[in-house]
């Protein structure tokens, strides 16, 4: 215990919150147009990613990615690199592995906050 541990813990926390902030910004820019929680521009009840996942999982998992607790970087990478149905694949030049880690860090916080 002592100051070193405290400083290390604080640094880890500061890095985490920076990752969460970057992840949220990236999600808002690249993912929320399909995976956000609001209604679509076309007046549909929800956006295409959110809508598809609602059909896919029904009541078993939340339709909004921000509410999921099971999405690790590894799982996100599979879908993001391969694409899924109408979701396009993202190349590493468009979305780096580090940015996927940031998005996973954001989901970990957003799902806990329940918002
Ligand atoms: C053009 C719309 C679109 C964009 C942009 C998009 N997605 Fe998707 N995404 C979808 C659709 C539609 C599905 C559902 C495919 C299906 O029904 O299996 C999906 C599925 C997924 C899944 C699979 C979830 C599961 O359990 O099956 C993940 C993870 C995911 N998207 C993450 C992301 C991330 C992260 C981004 C941003 C980097 C993103 N998506 C951007 C449309 C999109």
mmCIF file of C-alpha atoms and ligand atoms in Angstrom:
data_model
loop_
_atom_site.group_PDB
_atom_site.id
_atom_site.type_symbol
_atom_site.label_atom_id
_atom_site.label_comp_id
_atom_site.label_asym_id
_atom_site.label_seq_id
_atom_site.Cartn_x
_atom_site.Cartn_y
_atom_site.Cartn_z
ATOM 1 C CA UNK A 1 0.000 0.000 0.000
ATOM 2 C CA UNK A 2 1.147 3.578 0.185
ATOM 3 C CA UNK A 3 1.504 6.486 -2.155
ATOM 4 C CA UNK A 4 2.933 4.551 -5.074
ATOM 5 C CA UNK A 5 -0.063 2.247 -5.258
ATOM 6 C CA UNK A 6 -2.406 5.172 -4.835
ATOM 7 C CA UNK A 7 -0.656 7.068 -7.630
ATOM 8 C CA UNK A 8 -0.732 4.001 -9.866
ATOM 9 C CA UNK A 9 -4.425 3.452 -9.218
ATOM 10 C CA UNK A 10 -5.137 7.082 -9.930
ATOM 11 C CA UNK A 11 -3.172 6.964 -13.187
ATOM 12 C CA UNK A 12 -5.064 3.847 -14.285
ATOM 13 C CA UNK A 13 -8.331 5.599 -13.493
ATOM 14 C CA UNK A 14 -7.318 8.739 -15.383
ATOM 15 C CA UNK A 15 -6.329 6.618 -18.383
ATOM 16 C CA UNK A 16 -9.612 4.737 -18.193
ATOM 17 C CA UNK A 17 -11.701 7.867 -18.183
ATOM 18 C CA UNK A 18 -9.704 9.240 -21.116
ATOM 19 C CA UNK A 19 -10.356 5.981 -22.988
ATOM 20 C CA UNK A 20 -14.070 6.179 -22.136
ATOM 21 C CA UNK A 21 -14.262 9.767 -23.429
ATOM 22 C CA UNK A 22 -12.472 8.824 -26.661
ATOM 23 C CA UNK A 23 -14.680 5.748 -27.018
ATOM 24 C CA UNK A 24 -17.860 7.775 -26.588
ATOM 25 C CA UNK A 25 -16.730 10.326 -29.181
ATOM 26 C CA UNK A 26 -15.875 7.550 -31.647
ATOM 27 C CA UNK A 27 -19.134 5.715 -30.974
ATOM 28 C CA UNK A 28 -21.160 8.918 -31.436
ATOM 29 C CA UNK A 29 -19.421 9.583 -34.733
ATOM 30 C CA UNK A 30 -19.097 6.125 -36.321
ATOM 31 C CA UNK A 31 -21.693 3.875 -34.674
ATOM 32 C CA UNK A 32 -24.537 5.938 -33.188
ATOM 33 C CA UNK A 33 -26.015 6.806 -36.616
ATOM 34 C CA UNK A 34 -27.106 3.121 -36.713
ATOM 35 C CA UNK A 35 -26.788 1.997 -33.095
ATOM 36 C CA UNK A 36 -28.104 5.033 -31.219
ATOM 37 C CA UNK A 37 -31.215 4.921 -29.076
ATOM 38 C CA UNK A 38 -33.325 7.557 -30.770
ATOM 39 C CA UNK A 39 -35.788 7.255 -33.627
ATOM 40 C CA UNK A 40 -34.521 7.216 -37.197
ATOM 41 C CA UNK A 41 -34.682 10.252 -39.510
ATOM 42 C CA UNK A 42 -37.220 8.331 -41.559
ATOM 43 C CA UNK A 43 -39.601 8.306 -38.631
ATOM 44 C CA UNK A 44 -38.984 4.683 -37.760
ATOM 45 C CA UNK A 45 -39.126 3.669 -34.151
ATOM 46 C CA UNK A 46 -35.377 3.066 -34.014
ATOM 47 C CA UNK A 47 -32.164 3.171 -36.006
ATOM 48 C CA UNK A 48 -31.184 0.212 -38.235
ATOM 49 C CA UNK A 49 -28.500 -1.323 -35.968
ATOM 50 C CA UNK A 50 -30.628 -1.008 -32.855
ATOM 51 C CA UNK A 51 -33.679 -2.279 -34.748
ATOM 52 C CA UNK A 52 -31.853 -5.333 -36.180
ATOM 53 C CA UNK A 53 -30.491 -6.295 -32.799
ATOM 54 C CA UNK A 54 -33.938 -5.967 -31.276
ATOM 55 C CA UNK A 55 -35.211 -8.470 -33.830
ATOM 56 C CA UNK A 56 -32.153 -10.708 -33.368
ATOM 57 C CA UNK A 57 -32.265 -10.898 -29.578
ATOM 58 C CA UNK A 58 -35.835 -10.043 -28.617
ATOM 59 C CA UNK A 59 -35.946 -9.716 -24.855
ATOM 60 C CA UNK A 60 -32.740 -11.667 -24.191
ATOM 61 C CA UNK A 61 -30.238 -8.830 -24.753
ATOM 62 C CA UNK A 62 -30.600 -5.043 -24.949
ATOM 63 C CA UNK A 63 -31.007 -3.716 -28.493
ATOM 64 C CA UNK A 64 -28.757 -0.716 -27.856
ATOM 65 C CA UNK A 65 -25.037 -1.515 -27.818
ATOM 66 C CA UNK A 66 -24.524 1.056 -25.061
ATOM 67 C CA UNK A 67 -26.648 -1.097 -22.747
ATOM 68 C CA UNK A 68 -24.751 -4.347 -23.415
ATOM 69 C CA UNK A 69 -22.419 -5.725 -20.761
ATOM 70 C CA UNK A 70 -21.030 -8.579 -22.896
ATOM 71 C CA UNK A 71 -19.212 -6.614 -25.599
ATOM 72 C CA UNK A 72 -15.463 -6.970 -25.076
ATOM 73 C CA UNK A 73 -12.916 -5.575 -27.539
ATOM 74 C CA UNK A 74 -12.560 -9.070 -29.010
ATOM 75 C CA UNK A 75 -16.284 -9.441 -29.687
ATOM 76 C CA UNK A 76 -16.604 -5.926 -31.086
ATOM 77 C CA UNK A 77 -13.583 -6.540 -33.339
ATOM 78 C CA UNK A 78 -15.175 -9.585 -34.957
ATOM 79 C CA UNK A 79 -18.260 -7.644 -36.014
ATOM 80 C CA UNK A 80 -16.484 -4.400 -36.837
ATOM 81 C CA UNK A 81 -13.812 -6.048 -38.993
ATOM 82 C CA UNK A 82 -16.174 -8.452 -40.760
ATOM 83 C CA UNK A 83 -19.267 -6.288 -40.941
ATOM 84 C CA UNK A 84 -22.668 -7.724 -40.131
ATOM 85 C CA UNK A 85 -25.635 -7.720 -42.468
ATOM 86 C CA UNK A 86 -26.099 -4.050 -43.497
ATOM 87 C CA UNK A 87 -23.221 -2.961 -41.237
ATOM 88 C CA UNK A 88 -20.113 -2.245 -43.287
ATOM 89 C CA UNK A 89 -16.713 -3.584 -42.226
ATOM 90 C CA UNK A 90 -14.325 -0.973 -40.830
ATOM 91 C CA UNK A 91 -10.662 -1.098 -41.901
ATOM 92 C CA UNK A 92 -7.878 -0.399 -39.433
ATOM 93 C CA UNK A 93 -7.273 2.930 -41.136
ATOM 94 C CA UNK A 94 -10.903 3.883 -40.390
ATOM 95 C CA UNK A 95 -11.071 2.418 -36.887
ATOM 96 C CA UNK A 96 -7.896 1.234 -35.176
ATOM 97 C CA UNK A 97 -7.666 -1.623 -32.680
ATOM 98 C CA UNK A 98 -6.956 0.984 -29.990
ATOM 99 C CA UNK A 99 -10.182 2.785 -30.911
ATOM 100 C CA UNK A 100 -12.101 -0.498 -30.591
ATOM 101 C CA UNK A 101 -10.611 -0.833 -27.094
ATOM 102 C CA UNK A 102 -11.838 2.699 -26.345
ATOM 103 C CA UNK A 103 -15.362 1.828 -27.529
ATOM 104 C CA UNK A 104 -15.339 -1.301 -25.322
ATOM 105 C CA UNK A 105 -14.233 0.881 -22.378
ATOM 106 C CA UNK A 106 -17.129 3.231 -23.117
ATOM 107 C CA UNK A 107 -19.681 0.369 -23.273
ATOM 108 C CA UNK A 108 -18.426 -0.940 -19.904
ATOM 109 C CA UNK A 109 -19.298 2.418 -18.336
ATOM 110 C CA UNK A 110 -22.453 3.248 -20.328
ATOM 111 C CA UNK A 111 -24.017 -0.160 -19.589
ATOM 112 C CA UNK A 112 -23.288 0.188 -15.873
ATOM 113 C CA UNK A 113 -24.781 3.667 -15.752
ATOM 114 C CA UNK A 114 -27.924 2.255 -17.345
ATOM 115 C CA UNK A 115 -28.277 5.114 -19.775
HETATM 116 C C1 LIG B 1 -24.733 1.448 -41.405
HETATM 117 C C2 LIG B 1 -25.216 1.098 -40.097
HETATM 118 C C3 LIG B 1 -24.229 0.615 -39.062
HETATM 119 C C4 LIG B 1 -23.086 1.245 -38.595
HETATM 120 C C5 LIG B 1 -22.491 2.573 -39.051
HETATM 121 C C6 LIG B 1 -22.563 0.409 -37.532
HETATM 122 N N1 LIG B 1 -23.336 -0.712 -37.383
HETATM 123 FE FE1 LIG B 1 -22.997 -2.234 -36.091
HETATM 124 N N2 LIG B 1 -24.601 -3.238 -36.857
HETATM 125 C C7 LIG B 1 -25.498 -2.739 -37.799
HETATM 126 C C8 LIG B 1 -26.537 -3.723 -38.025
HETATM 127 C C9 LIG B 1 -27.720 -3.569 -38.967
HETATM 128 C C10 LIG B 1 -26.237 -4.805 -37.172
HETATM 129 C C11 LIG B 1 -27.077 -6.048 -36.954
HETATM 130 C C12 LIG B 1 -26.729 -7.199 -37.825
HETATM 131 C C13 LIG B 1 -27.612 -8.363 -37.462
HETATM 132 O O1 LIG B 1 -28.834 -8.202 -37.400
HETATM 133 O O2 LIG B 1 -27.053 -9.423 -37.199
HETATM 134 C C14 LIG B 1 -25.009 -4.468 -36.463
HETATM 135 C C15 LIG B 1 -24.391 -5.305 -35.556
HETATM 136 C C16 LIG B 1 -23.341 -4.931 -34.741
HETATM 137 C C17 LIG B 1 -22.763 -5.760 -33.698
HETATM 138 C C18 LIG B 1 -23.193 -7.177 -33.377
HETATM 139 C C19 LIG B 1 -23.959 -7.264 -32.102
HETATM 140 C C20 LIG B 1 -24.514 -8.641 -31.919
HETATM 141 O O3 LIG B 1 -24.596 -9.064 -30.760
HETATM 142 O O4 LIG B 1 -24.903 -9.304 -32.896
HETATM 143 C C21 LIG B 1 -21.773 -5.046 -33.116
HETATM 144 C C22 LIG B 1 -20.879 -5.467 -31.947
HETATM 145 C C23 LIG B 1 -21.728 -3.760 -33.783
HETATM 146 N N3 LIG B 1 -22.692 -3.737 -34.766
HETATM 147 C C24 LIG B 1 -20.856 -2.764 -33.439
HETATM 148 C C25 LIG B 1 -20.733 -1.581 -34.174
HETATM 149 C C26 LIG B 1 -19.764 -0.561 -33.870
HETATM 150 C C27 LIG B 1 -18.784 -0.611 -32.701
HETATM 151 C C28 LIG B 1 -19.910 0.408 -34.816
HETATM 152 C C29 LIG B 1 -19.114 1.683 -34.966
HETATM 153 C C30 LIG B 1 -17.673 1.533 -35.085
HETATM 154 C C31 LIG B 1 -20.986 -0.004 -35.708
HETATM 155 N N4 LIG B 1 -21.457 -1.210 -35.276
HETATM 156 C C32 LIG B 1 -21.441 0.717 -36.789
HETATM 157 C C33 LIG B 1 -25.410 -1.521 -38.433
HETATM 158 C C34 LIG B 1 -24.375 -0.611 -38.291
#
